PDB file of C-alpha atoms in Angstrom:
ATOM      1  CA  UNK M1396      13.256   8.268  28.265  1.00  0.00           C
ATOM      2  CA  UNK M1397      12.572   9.627  31.570  1.00  0.00           C
ATOM      3  CA  UNK M1398      14.218   6.431  34.351  1.00  0.00           C
ATOM      4  CA  UNK M1399      12.010   6.975  36.840  1.00  0.00           C
ATOM      5  CA  UNK M1400       8.662   5.034  35.745  1.00  0.00           C
ATOM      6  CA  UNK M1401       6.059   6.520  37.610  1.00  0.00           C
ATOM      7  CA  UNK M1402       5.907   8.760  34.269  1.00  0.00           C
ATOM      8  CA  UNK M1403       5.776   5.683  31.933  1.00  0.00           C
ATOM      9  CA  UNK M1404       2.946   3.926  32.734  1.00  0.00           C
ATOM     10  CA  UNK M1405       1.058   4.807  29.925  1.00  0.00           C
ATOM     11  CA  UNK M1406      -0.328   1.494  27.524  1.00  0.00           C
ATOM     12  CA  UNK M1407       1.570   0.283  23.825  1.00  0.00           C
ATOM     13  CA  UNK M1408      -2.027   1.708  22.375  1.00  0.00           C
ATOM     14  CA  UNK M1409      -2.080   5.403  24.166  1.00  0.00           C
ATOM     15  CA  UNK M1410       1.405   5.447  22.925  1.00  0.00           C
ATOM     16  CA  UNK M1411       1.627   4.389  19.542  1.00  0.00           C
ATOM     17  CA  UNK M1412      -1.721   6.409  19.324  1.00  0.00           C
ATOM     18  CA  UNK M1413      -0.047   9.481  20.368  1.00  0.00           C
ATOM     19  CA  UNK M1414       2.500   8.992  17.586  1.00  0.00           C
ATOM     20  CA  UNK M1415       0.096   8.578  15.259  1.00  0.00           C
ATOM     21  CA  UNK M1416      -1.258  11.222  15.780  1.00  0.00           C
ATOM     22  CA  UNK M1417       0.810  13.761  15.509  1.00  0.00           C
ATOM     23  CA  UNK M1418       2.705  11.961  12.314  1.00  0.00           C
ATOM     24  CA  UNK M1419       5.896  13.790  12.689  1.00  0.00           C
ATOM     25  CA  UNK M1420       8.886  13.662  15.075  1.00  0.00           C
ATOM     26  CA  UNK M1421      12.702  13.502  14.924  1.00  0.00           C
ATOM     27  CA  UNK M1422      14.906  10.791  13.157  1.00  0.00           C
ATOM     28  CA  UNK M1423      18.259   9.846  14.235  1.00  0.00           C
ATOM     29  CA  UNK M1424      20.903   7.369  13.443  1.00  0.00           C
ATOM     30  CA  UNK M1425      24.061   6.248  14.120  1.00  0.00           C
ATOM     31  CA  UNK M1426      26.463   7.573  11.109  1.00  0.00           C
ATOM     32  CA  UNK M1427      29.925   6.610  10.787  1.00  0.00           C
ATOM     33  CA  UNK M1428      30.935  10.225  12.070  1.00  0.00           C
ATOM     34  CA  UNK M1429      28.490  11.059  14.983  1.00  0.00           C
ATOM     35  CA  UNK M1430      24.692  10.894  14.740  1.00  0.00           C
ATOM     36  CA  UNK M1431      22.354  11.126  12.131  1.00  0.00           C
ATOM     37  CA  UNK M1432      18.735  13.335  12.690  1.00  0.00           C
ATOM     38  CA  UNK M1433      16.246  14.551   9.660  1.00  0.00           C
ATOM     39  CA  UNK M1434      13.048  15.743  10.432  1.00  0.00           C
ATOM     40  CA  UNK M1435      10.150  13.326   8.841  1.00  0.00           C
ATOM     41  CA  UNK M1436       6.679  12.849   8.704  1.00  0.00           C
ATOM     42  CA  UNK M1437       5.542   9.456   8.457  1.00  0.00           C
ATOM     43  CA  UNK M1438       2.626   7.676   8.567  1.00  0.00           C
ATOM     44  CA  UNK M1439       2.623   4.221  11.490  1.00  0.00           C
ATOM     45  CA  UNK M1440       0.313   1.913  10.467  1.00  0.00           C
ATOM     46  CA  UNK M1441      -3.308   0.870  12.155  1.00  0.00           C
ATOM     47  CA  UNK M1442      -1.153  -2.278  14.223  1.00  0.00           C
ATOM     48  CA  UNK M1443       2.060  -0.307  15.458  1.00  0.00           C
ATOM     49  CA  UNK M1444       4.584  -2.179  13.336  1.00  0.00           C
ATOM     50  CA  UNK M1445       5.529  -0.452  10.659  1.00  0.00           C
ATOM     51  CA  UNK M1446       6.499   3.412  10.344  1.00  0.00           C
ATOM     52  CA  UNK M1447       6.424   4.350   6.052  1.00  0.00           C
ATOM     53  CA  UNK M1448       8.515   7.921   5.289  1.00  0.00           C
ATOM     54  CA  UNK M1449      10.258   9.762   2.637  1.00  0.00           C
ATOM     55  CA  UNK M1450      14.113  11.302   2.784  1.00  0.00           C
ATOM     56  CA  UNK M1451      15.649  13.536   0.287  1.00  0.00           C
ATOM     57  CA  UNK M1452      18.135  11.144  -1.454  1.00  0.00           C
ATOM     58  CA  UNK M1453      20.811  13.023  -0.140  1.00  0.00           C
ATOM     59  CA  UNK M1454      20.369  13.046   2.991  1.00  0.00           C
ATOM     60  CA  UNK M1455      22.822  10.544   4.443  1.00  0.00           C
ATOM     61  CA  UNK M1456      20.691   8.748   6.612  1.00  0.00           C
ATOM     62  CA  UNK M1457      19.039   7.509   3.257  1.00  0.00           C
ATOM     63  CA  UNK M1458      22.534   6.408   1.991  1.00  0.00           C
ATOM     64  CA  UNK M1459      23.743   4.510   5.809  1.00  0.00           C
ATOM     65  CA  UNK M1460      20.378   2.023   5.486  1.00  0.00           C
ATOM     66  CA  UNK M1461      19.424  -0.522   6.322  1.00  0.00           C
ATOM     67  CA  UNK M1462      19.706   1.126   9.832  1.00  0.00           C
ATOM     68  CA  UNK M1463      18.787   0.788  13.363  1.00  0.00           C
ATOM     69  CA  UNK M1464      17.227   3.801  13.727  1.00  0.00           C
ATOM     70  CA  UNK M1465      14.504   5.436  16.143  1.00  0.00           C
ATOM     71  CA  UNK M1466      11.696   8.034  15.928  1.00  0.00           C
ATOM     72  CA  UNK M1467      11.158  11.094  18.217  1.00  0.00           C
ATOM     73  CA  UNK M1468       7.434  11.868  18.879  1.00  0.00           C
ATOM     74  CA  UNK M1469       7.184  15.295  20.900  1.00  0.00           C
ATOM     75  CA  UNK M1470       4.301  16.480  22.486  1.00  0.00           C
ATOM     76  CA  UNK M1471       3.772  19.430  24.879  1.00  0.00           C
ATOM     77  CA  UNK M1472       6.232  20.699  26.422  1.00  0.00           C
ATOM     78  CA  UNK M1473       6.532  23.252  29.624  1.00  0.00           C
ATOM     79  CA  UNK M1474       8.084  25.299  31.579  1.00  0.00           C
ATOM     80  CA  UNK M1475       6.727  24.237  35.691  1.00  0.00           C
ATOM     81  CA  UNK M1476       7.088  27.638  38.408  1.00  0.00           C
ATOM     82  CA  UNK M1477       7.664  25.893  41.529  1.00  0.00           C
ATOM     83  CA  UNK M1478       5.164  28.216  43.384  1.00  0.00           C
ATOM     84  CA  UNK M1479       2.395  26.939  40.589  1.00  0.00           C
ATOM     85  CA  UNK M1480       2.415  24.124  43.071  1.00  0.00           C
ATOM     86  CA  UNK M1481       1.573  27.051  46.104  1.00  0.00           C
ATOM     87  CA  UNK M1482       3.691  24.275  48.255  1.00  0.00           C
ATOM     88  CA  UNK M1483       7.102  25.089  49.847  1.00  0.00           C
ATOM     89  CA  UNK M1484       9.715  23.533  48.854  1.00  0.00           C
ATOM     90  CA  UNK M1485       9.520  22.779  45.496  1.00  0.00           C
ATOM     91  CA  UNK M1486      11.637  22.648  42.811  1.00  0.00           C
ATOM     92  CA  UNK M1487      11.827  23.243  38.608  1.00  0.00           C
ATOM     93  CA  UNK M1488      10.796  21.660  36.613  1.00  0.00           C
ATOM     94  CA  UNK M1489       9.550  21.106  33.043  1.00  0.00           C
ATOM     95  CA  UNK M1490       7.201  18.443  31.826  1.00  0.00           C
ATOM     96  CA  UNK M1491       6.126  17.114  28.385  1.00  0.00           C
ATOM     97  CA  UNK M1492       5.348  14.451  26.919  1.00  0.00           C
ATOM     98  CA  UNK M1493       6.960  12.244  24.511  1.00  0.00           C
ATOM     99  CA  UNK M1494       7.180   8.348  21.843  1.00  0.00           C
ATOM    100  CA  UNK M1495      10.093   6.918  21.461  1.00  0.00           C
ATOM    101  CA  UNK M1496       9.871   4.003  18.353  1.00  0.00           C
ATOM    102  CA  UNK M1497      12.921   1.904  17.889  1.00  0.00           C
ATOM    103  CA  UNK M1498      12.992  -0.277  15.061  1.00  0.00           C
ATOM    104  CA  UNK M1499      15.228  -1.581  11.621  1.00  0.00           C
ATOM    105  CA  UNK M1500      15.335   1.351   9.289  1.00  0.00           C
ATOM    106  CA  UNK M1501      14.961   0.346   5.122  1.00  0.00           C
ATOM    107  CA  UNK M1502      14.794   2.370   1.972  1.00  0.00           C
ATOM    108  CA  UNK M1503      12.125   0.917  -0.344  1.00  0.00           C
ATOM    109  CA  UNK M1504      11.011  -0.115  -4.111  1.00  0.00           C
ATOM    110  CA  UNK M1505      10.849   2.790  -6.028  1.00  0.00           C
ATOM    111  CA  UNK M1506       7.919   1.342  -6.952  1.00  0.00           C
ATOM    112  CA  UNK M1507       6.063   2.163  -3.321  1.00  0.00           C
ATOM    113  CA  UNK M1508       6.668   6.238  -3.494  1.00  0.00           C
ATOM    114  CA  UNK M1509       3.622   6.737  -5.904  1.00  0.00           C
ATOM    115  CA  UNK M1510       1.802   5.214  -3.371  1.00  0.00           C
ATOM    116  CA  UNK M1511       2.945   6.551   0.051  1.00  0.00           C
ATOM    117  CA  UNK M1512       3.219   9.625  -1.845  1.00  0.00           C
ATOM    118  CA  UNK M1513      -0.860  10.294  -2.039  1.00  0.00           C
ATOM    119  CA  UNK M1514      -1.650   8.365   1.024  1.00  0.00           C
ATOM    120  CA  UNK M1515       0.429  10.841   2.961  1.00  0.00           C
ATOM    121  CA  UNK M1516      -1.069  13.969   1.809  1.00  0.00           C
ATOM    122  CA  UNK M1517      -4.564  11.916   1.679  1.00  0.00           C
ATOM    123  CA  UNK M1518      -4.324  12.437   5.413  1.00  0.00           C
ATOM    124  CA  UNK M1519      -3.147  15.398   6.599  1.00  0.00           C
ATOM    125  CA  UNK M1520      -5.441  16.855   4.018  1.00  0.00           C
ATOM    126  CA  UNK M1521      -8.523  15.174   5.598  1.00  0.00           C
ATOM    127  CA  UNK M1522      -7.805  17.180   8.663  1.00  0.00           C
ATOM    128  CA  UNK M1523      -8.199  19.243   6.754  1.00  0.00           C
ATOM    129  CA  UNK M1524     -12.082  19.426   5.713  1.00  0.00           C
ATOM    130  CA  UNK M1525     -13.965  20.852   4.152  1.00  0.00           C
ATOM    131  CA  UNK M1526     -10.688  22.826   2.105  1.00  0.00           C
ATOM    132  CA  UNK M1527     -11.655  20.031  -0.988  1.00  0.00           C
ATOM    133  CA  UNK M1528      -8.287  17.776  -0.362  1.00  0.00           C
ATOM    134  CA  UNK M1529      -5.193  18.917  -3.239  1.00  0.00           C
ATOM    135  CA  UNK M1530      -3.854  15.612  -4.947  1.00  0.00           C
ATOM    136  CA  UNK M1531      -0.920  14.572  -6.714  1.00  0.00           C
ATOM    137  CA  UNK M1532      -3.221  14.864 -10.111  1.00  0.00           C
ATOM    138  CA  UNK M1533      -2.449  18.798  -9.798  1.00  0.00           C
ATOM    139  CA  UNK M1534       0.387  19.086 -10.403  1.00  0.00           C
ATOM    140  CA  UNK M1535       1.807  18.548 -14.568  1.00  0.00           C
ATOM    141  CA  UNK M1536       2.986  15.071 -14.654  1.00  0.00           C
ATOM    142  CA  UNK M1537       7.019  16.660 -15.534  1.00  0.00           C
ATOM    143  CA  UNK M1538       6.823  18.044 -12.553  1.00  0.00           C
ATOM    144  CA  UNK M1539       5.531  15.441 -10.051  1.00  0.00           C
ATOM    145  CA  UNK M1540       8.808  12.956 -11.964  1.00  0.00           C
ATOM    146  CA  UNK M1541      11.675  15.579 -10.542  1.00  0.00           C
ATOM    147  CA  UNK M1542      10.153  16.241  -7.589  1.00  0.00           C
ATOM    148  CA  UNK M1543      10.145  12.136  -6.851  1.00  0.00           C
ATOM    149  CA  UNK M1544      13.398  11.066  -8.914  1.00  0.00           C
ATOM    150  CA  UNK M1545      14.290  13.715  -5.924  1.00  0.00           C
ATOM    151  CA  UNK M1546      13.559  11.942  -2.857  1.00  0.00           C
ATOM    152  CA  UNK M1547      13.846   8.067  -1.725  1.00  0.00           C
ATOM    153  CA  UNK M1548      10.698   5.673   0.104  1.00  0.00           C
ATOM    154  CA  UNK M1549      11.036   4.544   3.810  1.00  0.00           C
ATOM    155  CA  UNK M1550       9.931   2.380   5.759  1.00  0.00           C
ATOM    156  CA  UNK M1551      10.589   1.509  10.232  1.00  0.00           C
ATOM    157  CA  UNK M1552      10.102  -1.759  10.996  1.00  0.00           C
ATOM    158  CA  UNK M1553       8.785  -1.090  14.985  1.00  0.00           C
ATOM    159  CA  UNK M1554      10.124  -3.121  17.385  1.00  0.00           C
ATOM    160  CA  UNK M1555       9.955  -1.020  20.509  1.00  0.00           C
ATOM    161  CA  UNK M1556       7.754   1.921  21.870  1.00  0.00           C
ATOM    162  CA  UNK M1557       8.714   3.277  25.214  1.00  0.00           C
ATOM    163  CA  UNK M1558       6.937   6.475  26.180  1.00  0.00           C
ATOM    164  CA  UNK M1559       7.556   9.278  28.492  1.00  0.00           C
ATOM    165  CA  UNK M1560       3.827  11.388  29.721  1.00  0.00           C
ATOM    166  CA  UNK M1561       6.491  13.348  32.409  1.00  0.00           C
ATOM    167  CA  UNK M1562       3.352  15.400  34.547  1.00  0.00           C
ATOM    168  CA  UNK M1563       3.224  16.052  37.773  1.00  0.00           C
ATOM    169  CA  UNK M1564       2.366  12.106  38.346  1.00  0.00           C
ATOM    170  CA  UNK M1565       4.619  12.416  41.831  1.00  0.00           C
ATOM    171  CA  UNK M1566       2.566  15.134  42.609  1.00  0.00           C
ATOM    172  CA  UNK M1567      -0.630  15.398  45.239  1.00  0.00           C
ATOM    173  CA  UNK M1568      -3.366  15.346  42.537  1.00  0.00           C
ATOM    174  CA  UNK M1569      -4.008  18.989  44.029  1.00  0.00           C
ATOM    175  CA  UNK M1570      -0.844  20.015  43.938  1.00  0.00           C
ATOM    176  CA  UNK M1571      -0.670  18.799  40.157  1.00  0.00           C
ATOM    177  CA  UNK M1572      -3.779  20.759  39.609  1.00  0.00           C
ATOM    178  CA  UNK M1573      -2.673  24.071  40.894  1.00  0.00           C
ATOM    179  CA  UNK M1574      -0.054  24.274  38.986  1.00  0.00           C
ATOM    180  CA  UNK M1575      -1.349  23.048  35.884  1.00  0.00           C
ATOM    181  CA  UNK M1576      -4.059  26.359  36.300  1.00  0.00           C
ATOM    182  CA  UNK M1577      -0.917  28.369  36.284  1.00  0.00           C
ATOM    183  CA  UNK M1578      -0.248  26.736  33.297  1.00  0.00           C
ATOM    184  CA  UNK M1579      -2.857  28.041  31.052  1.00  0.00           C
ATOM    185  CA  UNK M1580      -2.806  31.226  31.920  1.00  0.00           C
ATOM    186  CA  UNK M1581       0.953  32.038  31.363  1.00  0.00           C
ATOM    187  CA  UNK M1582       1.822  33.372  28.257  1.00  0.00           C
ATOM    188  CA  UNK M1583       0.012  32.185  25.077  1.00  0.00           C
ATOM    189  CA  UNK M1584       1.924  29.145  23.213  1.00  0.00           C
ATOM    190  CA  UNK M1585      -1.358  27.004  22.124  1.00  0.00           C
ATOM    191  CA  UNK M1586       0.657  23.743  23.483  1.00  0.00           C
ATOM    192  CA  UNK M1587       0.907  24.821  27.724  1.00  0.00           C
ATOM    193  CA  UNK M1588      -3.201  24.183  26.454  1.00  0.00           C
ATOM    194  CA  UNK M1589      -2.716  20.941  25.382  1.00  0.00           C
ATOM    195  CA  UNK M1590      -0.382  19.825  28.488  1.00  0.00           C
ATOM    196  CA  UNK M1591      -2.366  21.818  30.945  1.00  0.00           C
ATOM    197  CA  UNK M1592      -5.463  19.734  29.972  1.00  0.00           C
ATOM    198  CA  UNK M1593      -2.825  16.617  29.985  1.00  0.00           C
ATOM    199  CA  UNK M1594      -1.831  17.282  33.477  1.00  0.00           C
ATOM    200  CA  UNK M1595      -5.705  17.900  34.723  1.00  0.00           C
ATOM    201  CA  UNK M1596      -6.331  14.214  33.506  1.00  0.00           C
ATOM    202  CA  UNK M1597      -3.639  12.337  34.024  1.00  0.00           C
ATOM    203  CA  UNK M1598      -4.884   9.502  36.387  1.00  0.00           C
ATOM    204  CA  UNK M1599      -2.345   9.612  39.429  1.00  0.00           C
ATOM    205  CA  UNK M1600      -0.015   6.761  39.886  1.00  0.00           C
TER     206      UNK M1600
END
């Protein structure tokens, strides 16, 4: 997380809402020989206290549980040119949004796996409407059982939430708006438009 508190003023409700909406992050734990990482979809509970996910059984993280862990959830990011501020004596920077969920990760009983997979697919298929949602019922039992034997259900008990919304809050509103306009006009990356919108809307601290 960025050490400057000016970028860390968003309430937990917004940080959790952001993490819940993204639903994908980088999971990290300390292994015996250094950090272990995995990139995982997850479901965050309504109260933000639990993050449910699954891992491939052969993943080293799955064999190291229970363990302290963090899920880093990244949002839109982008380079900010000093010229975009339209004032002198500025330096390059990188604006971004990131939320870290910290807690204890544990493996859950195998009996919970089917429900987890059903909830994960239902949550994401709902975003594709009016498409008819895919369900595991479309798979043969033999193939589904074989797939499920390869993965394990896991749960993080979230004890700490930290968010960085580095969007130019240390700049005057007019200067920040200028950079946001240039950012949106630069290139065709979709997240640039999202980052620009966040820069325009962020409250001055």
